Amino acid sequence: MNKNTLRLVLPQWQGGMNQNYILGAQLLAAIVPPSMQAETITVPTSVAAVGNQQVDAQETLLTQMKLTTDILATKQPAKVITLGGDCSVSEAPFDYLHGQYPTDFGVIWLDAHPDISDPQTSSHVHEMVVANLLQQGAPAFNEQVQHPLQPEQIFFAGLQYQDLRPMDAAVDTLKIAYATPQQLESSDLIGDWLKQQQIKHLAIHWDLDVLSPDSYRSILPAQPGLDQSQFCAAIGSMTLTSVIQLLTAISAQTEVVGLTIAEHMPWDAINLRNGLARLPIFE
């Protein structure tokens, strides 16, 4: 890792309207491997969620994304590590990186869900961030994207394709490449895509929800006591070991210039903090 790597701690929560993502990002900053050569900046985020009736917290999110963009424009890093926060934290860094590497850039979206909805099917920006990067999402966010991606520059890895909802229809209509967890185990679809699209610089978005709750407990569907059959979205099935092996293999095939880790939901820490907050001694 060279000195021109910027590590962004971005505890943005309004994209998923869940303030628990704040603590998730803060703890990720302590968990990820330290580097004496990478500068770390914590992006200020609001406790407010100001927006309109169509997109939750739109005004607040646009302001925070503009601040992230300004930081990147000032620092001009060659590589960006982003620690979120909800999935919307990748929007500004990936747009910036595409501007830095305009001709051979690609994105792997490692997620159980494609995050490719729009305001007609969702009010949460973390469910439309990929659409925004394609300038096919929420209009105000489309306008903020300066270096829009093309569908062939995106690969959905670990996608629970069999559980796609109507809000995810753009996966098929835009013909975006994907691999289910089972396909990742038995073929090198990602390697083939990297070669076909001549990707030399890659950004990886890793939503921890791609993992199975049995493999990793700090994700939304691993909430203690939750009946997973009643969970409102697809549940990931990959193991932590298999994801690390996948990321290692990808890193050997092309240069990874961006890495986001998002939607960290450390339930034990959250519940401990909430419980302690009820004690008078902490008032």
C-alpha positions as a Python dict, from the first residue, in 0.01 Angstrom:
ca = {
    (1, 'M'): (0, 0, 0),
    (2, 'N'): (152, 328, -107),
    (3, 'K'): (132, 668, 53),
    (4, 'N'): (-123, 777, -205),
    (5, 'T'): (-396, 558, -57),
    (6, 'L'): (-675, 735, 127),
    (7, 'R'): (-882, 557, 387),
    (8, 'L'): (-1225, 712, 434),
    (9, 'V'): (-1424, 636, 746),
    (10, 'L'): (-1776, 722, 634),
    (11, 'P'): (-2042, 642, 896),
    (12, 'Q'): (-2323, 739, 659),
    (13, 'W'): (-2647, 579, 770),
    (14, 'Q'): (-2921, 777, 598),
    (15, 'G'): (-2903, 566, 280),
    (16, 'G'): (-3050, 278, 478),
    (17, 'M'): (-3217, 490, 749),
    (18, 'N'): (-3052, 287, 1024),
    (19, 'Q'): (-2834, 470, 1275),
    (20, 'N'): (-2670, 144, 1384),
    (21, 'Y'): (-2448, 180, 1076),
    (22, 'I'): (-2267, 463, 1255),
    (23, 'L'): (-2119, 230, 1516),
    (24, 'G'): (-2061, -29, 1245),
    (25, 'A'): (-1835, 210, 1054),
    (26, 'Q'): (-1653, 323, 1366),
    (27, 'L'): (-1571, -34, 1462),
    (28, 'L'): (-1464, -121, 1107),
    (29, 'A'): (-1206, 156, 1134),
    (30, 'A'): (-1053, -31, 1427),
    (31, 'I'): (-1085, -376, 1268),
    (32, 'V'): (-927, -323, 925),
    (33, 'P'): (-549, -370, 908),
    (34, 'P'): (-358, -55, 1004),
    (35, 'S'): (-128, 122, 763),
    (36, 'M'): (131, 384, 844),
    (37, 'Q'): (136, 488, 479),
    (38, 'A'): (-235, 545, 415),
    (39, 'E'): (-394, 865, 537),
    (40, 'T'): (-722, 822, 724),
    (41, 'I'): (-999, 1082, 714),
    (42, 'T'): (-1333, 1054, 890),
    (43, 'V'): (-1601, 1222, 680),
    (44, 'P'): (-1837, 1429, 896),
    (45, 'T'): (-2189, 1290, 883),
    (46, 'S'): (-2507, 1436, 1022),
    (47, 'V'): (-2741, 1293, 1282),
    (48, 'A'): (-3021, 1447, 1076),
    (49, 'A'): (-3205, 1291, 785),
    (50, 'V'): (-3350, 1577, 583),
    (51, 'G'): (-3517, 1491, 255),
    (52, 'N'): (-3836, 1470, 56),
    (53, 'Q'): (-4116, 1216, 29),
    (54, 'Q'): (-3963, 1030, -265),
    (55, 'V'): (-3605, 966, -144),
    (56, 'D'): (-3538, 941, 227),
    (57, 'A'): (-3284, 1195, 357),
    (58, 'Q'): (-3204, 1314, 4),
    (59, 'E'): (-3081, 1659, 107),
    (60, 'T'): (-2858, 1525, 383),
    (61, 'L'): (-2715, 1250, 162),
    (62, 'L'): (-2639, 1482, -129),
    (63, 'T'): (-2455, 1717, 107),
    (64, 'Q'): (-2249, 1433, 258),
    (65, 'M'): (-2166, 1287, -83),
    (66, 'K'): (-2057, 1631, -208),
    (67, 'L'): (-1831, 1663, 98),
    (68, 'T'): (-1681, 1321, 24),
    (69, 'T'): (-1624, 1421, -338),
    (70, 'D'): (-1454, 1745, -229),
    (71, 'I'): (-1220, 1555, 4),
    (72, 'L'): (-1123, 1319, -276),
    (73, 'A'): (-1070, 1606, -519),
    (74, 'T'): (-839, 1776, -269),
    (75, 'K'): (-640, 1468, -171),
    (76, 'Q'): (-626, 1311, -522),
    (77, 'P'): (-550, 958, -399),
    (78, 'A'): (-459, 677, -637),
    (79, 'K'): (-652, 429, -424),
    (80, 'V'): (-947, 462, -187),
    (81, 'I'): (-1056, 238, 100),
    (82, 'T'): (-1404, 327, 226),
    (83, 'L'): (-1540, 204, 556),
    (84, 'G'): (-1916, 243, 591),
    (85, 'G'): (-2190, 291, 676),
    (86, 'D'): (-2466, 181, 443),
    (87, 'C'): (-2405, 83, 81),
    (88, 'S'): (-2446, 438, -48),
    (89, 'V'): (-2094, 518, 78),
    (90, 'S'): (-1948, 376, -246),
    (91, 'E'): (-2115, 631, -472),
    (92, 'A'): (-1872, 923, -440),
    (93, 'P'): (-1547, 716, -417),
    (94, 'F'): (-1633, 497, -717),
    (95, 'D'): (-1735, 799, -924),
    (96, 'Y'): (-1403, 963, -833),
    (97, 'L'): (-1202, 651, -920),
    (98, 'H'): (-1371, 617, -1257),
    (99, 'G'): (-1256, 972, -1327),
    (100, 'Q'): (-901, 872, -1237),
    (101, 'Y'): (-906, 557, -1454),
    (102, 'P'): (-1152, 638, -1735),
    (103, 'T'): (-1059, 375, -1994),
    (104, 'D'): (-999, 46, -1810),
    (105, 'F'): (-1206, 70, -1492),
    (106, 'G'): (-1454, -180, -1356),
    (107, 'V'): (-1663, -244, -1047),
    (108, 'I'): (-1734, -570, -869),
    (109, 'W'): (-2041, -540, -649),
    (110, 'L'): (-2001, -819, -393),
    (111, 'D'): (-2348, -831, -246),
    (112, 'A'): (-2650, -1055, -206),
    (113, 'H'): (-2854, -768, -357),
    (114, 'P'): (-2788, -561, -672),
    (115, 'D'): (-2876, -215, -527),
    (116, 'I'): (-3008, -113, -868),
    (117, 'S'): (-3358, 16, -788),
    (118, 'D'): (-3494, 367, -843),
    (119, 'P'): (-3734, 607, -666),
    (120, 'Q'): (-4031, 430, -823),
    (121, 'T'): (-3945, 107, -641),
    (122, 'S'): (-3757, 222, -329),
    (123, 'S'): (-3708, 527, -109),
    (124, 'H'): (-3369, 413, 26),
    (125, 'V'): (-3056, 526, -157),
    (126, 'H'): (-2855, 224, -45),
    (127, 'E'): (-3090, 19, -266),
    (128, 'M'): (-3024, 236, -574),
    (129, 'V'): (-2655, 328, -552),
    (130, 'V'): (-2555, 116, -854),
    (131, 'A'): (-2836, 272, -1056),
    (132, 'N'): (-2710, 616, -953),
    (133, 'L'): (-2358, 530, -1072),
    (134, 'L'): (-2516, 438, -1406),
    (135, 'Q'): (-2714, 766, -1397),
    (136, 'Q'): (-3033, 560, -1399),
    (137, 'G'): (-3135, 601, -1037),
    (138, 'A'): (-3267, 899, -843),
    (139, 'P'): (-3245, 1216, -1057),
    (140, 'A'): (-3065, 1436, -802),
    (141, 'F'): (-2805, 1166, -738),
    (142, 'N'): (-2768, 1095, -1111),
    (143, 'E'): (-2676, 1460, -1160),
    (144, 'Q'): (-2410, 1444, -891),
    (145, 'V'): (-2232, 1154, -1065),
    (146, 'Q'): (-1968, 1303, -1296),
    (147, 'H'): (-1824, 983, -1443),
    (148, 'P'): (-2114, 744, -1504),
    (149, 'L'): (-2048, 375, -1547),
    (150, 'Q'): (-2173, 159, -1831),
    (151, 'P'): (-2349, -172, -1756),
    (152, 'E'): (-2062, -377, -1896),
    (153, 'Q'): (-1828, -221, -1637),
    (154, 'I'): (-2019, -382, -1349),
    (155, 'F'): (-2016, -740, -1220),
    (156, 'F'): (-2249, -859, -944),
    (157, 'A'): (-2071, -1124, -736),
    (158, 'G'): (-2247, -1340, -480),
    (159, 'L'): (-2586, -1224, -608),
    (160, 'Q'): (-2885, -1420, -481),
    (161, 'Y'): (-3030, -1417, -830),
    (162, 'Q'): (-3316, -1654, -753),
    (163, 'D'): (-3446, -1405, -494),
    (164, 'L'): (-3446, -1094, -713),
    (165, 'R'): (-3748, -869, -664),
    (166, 'P'): (-3928, -645, -916),
    (167, 'M'): (-3713, -356, -787),
    (168, 'D'): (-3406, -549, -908),
    (169, 'A'): (-3527, -592, -1267),
    (170, 'A'): (-3246, -378, -1414),
    (171, 'V'): (-3003, -666, -1359),
    (172, 'D'): (-3169, -836, -1654),
    (173, 'T'): (-3289, -539, -1857),
    (174, 'L'): (-2938, -389, -1858),
    (175, 'K'): (-2779, -734, -1904),
    (176, 'I'): (-2529, -685, -1622),
    (177, 'A'): (-2291, -975, -1563),
    (178, 'Y'): (-2333, -1170, -1241),
    (179, 'A'): (-2238, -1485, -1055),
    (180, 'T'): (-2428, -1654, -775),
    (181, 'P'): (-2235, -1792, -477),
    (182, 'Q'): (-2263, -2139, -627),
    (183, 'Q'): (-2124, -2021, -962),
    (184, 'L'): (-1831, -1850, -790),
    (185, 'E'): (-1735, -2185, -639),
    (186, 'S'): (-1736, -2374, -969),
    (187, 'S'): (-1614, -2130, -1234),
    (188, 'D'): (-1399, -1824, -1296),
    (189, 'L'): (-1670, -1597, -1433),
    (190, 'I'): (-1506, -1294, -1275),
    (191, 'G'): (-1169, -1371, -1434),
    (192, 'D'): (-1336, -1416, -1770),
    (193, 'W'): (-1519, -1083, -1729),
    (194, 'L'): (-1199, -901, -1631),
    (195, 'K'): (-1030, -1026, -1947),
    (196, 'Q'): (-1326, -965, -2175),
    (197, 'Q'): (-1374, -608, -2056),
    (198, 'Q'): (-998, -545, -2029),
    (199, 'I'): (-1030, -423, -1671),
    (200, 'K'): (-695, -308, -1536),
    (201, 'H'): (-820, -95, -1246),
    (202, 'L'): (-1094, -231, -1024),
    (203, 'A'): (-1311, -106, -740),
    (204, 'I'): (-1476, -365, -516),
    (205, 'H'): (-1785, -294, -309),
    (206, 'W'): (-1818, -554, -34),
    (207, 'D'): (-2154, -549, 139),
    (208, 'L'): (-2103, -778, 434),
    (209, 'D'): (-2461, -898, 379),
    (210, 'V'): (-2324, -1125, 104),
    (211, 'L'): (-2212, -1347, 392),
    (212, 'S'): (-2424, -1612, 557),
    (213, 'P'): (-2547, -1516, 906),
    (214, 'D'): (-2408, -1852, 1018),
    (215, 'S'): (-2064, -1749, 894),
    (216, 'Y'): (-2059, -1387, 1008),
    (217, 'R'): (-2274, -1251, 1287),
    (218, 'S'): (-2227, -876, 1238),
    (219, 'I'): (-2478, -827, 957),
    (220, 'L'): (-2841, -718, 950),
    (221, 'P'): (-3005, -1064, 908),
    (222, 'A'): (-2798, -1204, 1198),
    (223, 'Q'): (-2993, -999, 1452),
    (224, 'P'): (-3034, -1211, 1767),
    (225, 'G'): (-3377, -1366, 1785),
    (226, 'L'): (-3468, -1280, 1425),
    (227, 'D'): (-3683, -1529, 1234),
    (228, 'Q'): (-3484, -1531, 911),
    (229, 'S'): (-3781, -1667, 717),
    (230, 'Q'): (-3949, -1332, 780),
    (231, 'F'): (-3651, -1122, 664),
    (232, 'C'): (-3760, -878, 393),
    (233, 'A'): (-3472, -934, 149),
    (234, 'A'): (-3241, -1206, 21),
    (235, 'I'): (-2998, -1348, 275),
    (236, 'G'): (-2635, -1408, 176),
    (237, 'S'): (-2484, -1756, 174),
    (238, 'M'): (-2108, -1705, 131),
    (239, 'T'): (-1855, -1777, 404),
    (240, 'L'): (-1595, -1532, 524),
    (241, 'T'): (-1322, -1773, 411),
    (242, 'S'): (-1463, -1798, 59),
    (243, 'V'): (-1492, -1418, 26),
    (244, 'I'): (-1133, -1362, 139),
    (245, 'Q'): (-1017, -1627, -107),
    (246, 'L'): (-1216, -1457, -382),
    (247, 'L'): (-1074, -1113, -303),
    (248, 'T'): (-723, -1257, -295),
    (249, 'A'): (-770, -1419, -637),
    (250, 'I'): (-913, -1099, -786),
    (251, 'S'): (-623, -895, -647),
    (252, 'A'): (-382, -1125, -830),
    (253, 'Q'): (-560, -1070, -1162),
    (254, 'T'): (-591, -691, -1171),
    (255, 'E'): (-508, -382, -968),
    (256, 'V'): (-762, -311, -698),
    (257, 'V'): (-777, 68, -657),
    (258, 'G'): (-1093, 87, -452),
    (259, 'L'): (-1237, -122, -171),
    (260, 'T'): (-1554, -48, 21),
    (261, 'I'): (-1668, -249, 320),
    (262, 'A'): (-2027, -163, 406),
    (263, 'E'): (-2329, -251, 619),
    (264, 'H'): (-2136, -373, 921),
    (265, 'M'): (-2394, -445, 1192),
    (266, 'P'): (-2211, -554, 1510),
    (267, 'W'): (-2511, -669, 1708),
    (268, 'D'): (-2330, -757, 2030),
    (269, 'A'): (-2164, -416, 2047),
    (270, 'I'): (-2489, -239, 1954),
    (271, 'N'): (-2692, -422, 2217),
    (272, 'L'): (-2425, -374, 2482),
    (273, 'R'): (-2410, 1, 2411),
    (274, 'N'): (-2789, 37, 2415),
    (275, 'G'): (-2814, -158, 2737),
    (276, 'L'): (-2545, 43, 2912),
    (277, 'A'): (-2708, 367, 2799),
    (278, 'R'): (-3001, 292, 3031),
    (279, 'L'): (-2778, 302, 3340),
    (280, 'P'): (-2778, 628, 3536),
    (281, 'I'): (-2399, 629, 3570),
    (282, 'F'): (-2370, 691, 3194),
    (283, 'E'): (-2601, 990, 3193),
}
